[in-house]
Amino acid sequence: MNAKAETTDRLWTTGEIARLTGCDIKSVRRWIDQGMLEGFRMPDMGKEAPERRVYHDVLRAFLVKQGFERPVARMDALEPSGKVEIKPVKIQHDDD
């Protein structure tokens, strides 16, 4: 399965997945590290361990396969947050 070609732009953190499923964050990390859940690590931003991310559709398919019905229903109720509406703002400068 080519997950990247079949996913939305929404990425989930391990913490978000843990809260969604009610599982410990260590379990979520283990799912990714053991290849049960397809994810990837973000580039190192000066942290000890770069954070893992999972695409929305990949996470949803994993949860369906594992029988996590309630988290899937919660995911389906969410609007994708990968896209942000940007509104122009007028900046006023003080004339000294």
CSV table of C-alpha atoms in Angstrom, one decimal:
chain,number,residue,atom,x,y,z
A,1,MET,CA,0.0,0.0,0.0
A,2,ASN,CA,1.4,3.4,-0.9
A,3,ALA,CA,0.1,5.3,2.1
A,4,LYS,CA,1.5,8.7,1.0
A,5,ALA,CA,-0.5,8.6,-2.2
A,6,GLU,CA,-3.8,7.7,-0.4
A,7,THR,CA,-3.7,10.1,2.5
A,8,THR,CA,-5.0,13.5,3.4
A,9,ASP,CA,-2.7,16.3,4.6
A,10,ARG,CA,-3.6,15.8,8.2
A,11,LEU,CA,-0.9,14.5,10.4
A,12,TRP,CA,-1.4,13.0,13.9
A,13,THR,CA,1.2,13.1,16.7
A,14,THR,CA,1.7,10.2,19.0
A,15,GLY,CA,0.2,12.2,21.8
A,16,GLU,CA,-2.9,12.9,19.8
A,17,ILE,CA,-3.2,9.2,18.9
A,18,ALA,CA,-2.8,8.2,22.5
A,19,ARG,CA,-5.6,10.6,23.6
A,20,LEU,CA,-7.8,9.5,20.7
A,21,THR,CA,-7.5,5.8,21.5
A,22,GLY,CA,-7.1,6.0,25.3
A,23,CYS,CA,-3.8,4.1,25.0
A,24,ASP,CA,-0.5,4.9,26.5
A,25,ILE,CA,1.8,7.0,24.3
A,26,LYS,CA,4.5,4.3,24.7
A,27,SER,CA,2.1,1.8,23.0
A,28,VAL,CA,1.6,4.2,20.1
A,29,ARG,CA,5.3,4.6,19.7
A,30,ARG,CA,5.7,0.9,19.8
A,31,TRP,CA,3.1,0.4,17.1
A,32,ILE,CA,5.0,2.7,14.8
A,33,ASP,CA,8.5,1.4,15.7
A,34,GLN,CA,7.4,-2.2,15.2
A,35,GLY,CA,5.7,-1.4,11.9
A,36,MET,CA,2.2,-2.1,13.0
A,37,LEU,CA,1.2,1.5,12.3
A,38,GLU,CA,2.9,3.2,9.4
A,39,GLY,CA,4.4,6.5,10.5
A,40,PHE,CA,7.6,8.5,10.2
A,41,ARG,CA,9.8,10.7,12.3
A,42,MET,CA,10.0,14.5,11.8
A,43,PRO,CA,13.4,16.0,11.1
A,44,ASP,CA,15.4,16.5,14.3
A,45,MET,CA,14.7,20.0,15.6
A,46,GLY,CA,17.2,19.8,18.4
A,47,LYS,CA,15.2,17.3,20.4
A,48,GLU,CA,16.6,14.1,21.9
A,49,ALA,CA,14.2,11.9,19.8
A,50,PRO,CA,12.5,13.4,16.7
A,51,GLU,CA,8.7,13.1,17.0
A,52,ARG,CA,6.7,10.6,15.1
A,53,ARG,CA,3.8,11.5,12.8
A,54,VAL,CA,1.1,9.4,11.1
A,55,TYR,CA,-1.1,10.4,8.2
A,56,HIS,CA,-4.8,10.7,8.9
A,57,ASP,CA,-6.0,8.0,6.4
A,58,VAL,CA,-3.3,5.6,7.5
A,59,LEU,CA,-4.3,6.0,11.2
A,60,ARG,CA,-8.0,5.6,10.3
A,61,ALA,CA,-7.3,2.3,8.4
A,62,PHE,CA,-5.2,1.0,11.3
A,63,LEU,CA,-7.9,1.8,13.9
A,64,VAL,CA,-10.6,0.1,11.7
A,65,LYS,CA,-8.4,-3.0,11.3
A,66,GLN,CA,-7.7,-3.1,15.1
A,67,GLY,CA,-11.3,-2.7,16.0
A,68,PHE,CA,-11.1,0.8,17.6
A,69,GLU,CA,-14.7,1.8,16.7
A,70,ARG,CA,-15.1,4.8,19.0
A,71,PRO,CA,-11.9,6.6,18.0
A,72,VAL,CA,-12.8,6.1,14.3
A,73,ALA,CA,-16.2,7.7,14.9
A,74,ARG,CA,-14.5,10.6,16.6
A,75,MET,CA,-12.0,11.0,13.7
A,76,ASP,CA,-14.9,11.0,11.2
A,77,ALA,CA,-16.6,13.8,13.1
A,78,LEU,CA,-13.5,16.0,13.0
A,79,GLU,CA,-12.9,18.4,10.2
A,80,PRO,CA,-9.4,17.9,8.6
A,81,SER,CA,-7.1,20.4,10.3
A,82,GLY,CA,-4.3,20.1,7.8
A,83,LYS,CA,-5.6,23.1,5.9
A,84,VAL,CA,-5.7,26.5,7.5
A,85,GLU,CA,-7.6,29.5,6.2
A,86,ILE,CA,-5.4,32.6,6.1
A,87,LYS,CA,-7.0,36.0,6.3
A,88,PRO,CA,-5.0,39.1,5.4
A,89,VAL,CA,-4.4,41.5,8.3
A,90,LYS,CA,-3.8,45.2,7.9
A,91,ILE,CA,-0.7,46.3,9.8
A,92,GLN,CA,-0.7,49.8,11.1
A,93,HIS,CA,2.6,51.5,11.6
A,94,ASP,CA,3.2,54.3,14.2
A,95,ASP,CA,4.5,57.4,12.6
A,96,ASP,CA,7.2,58.7,15.0
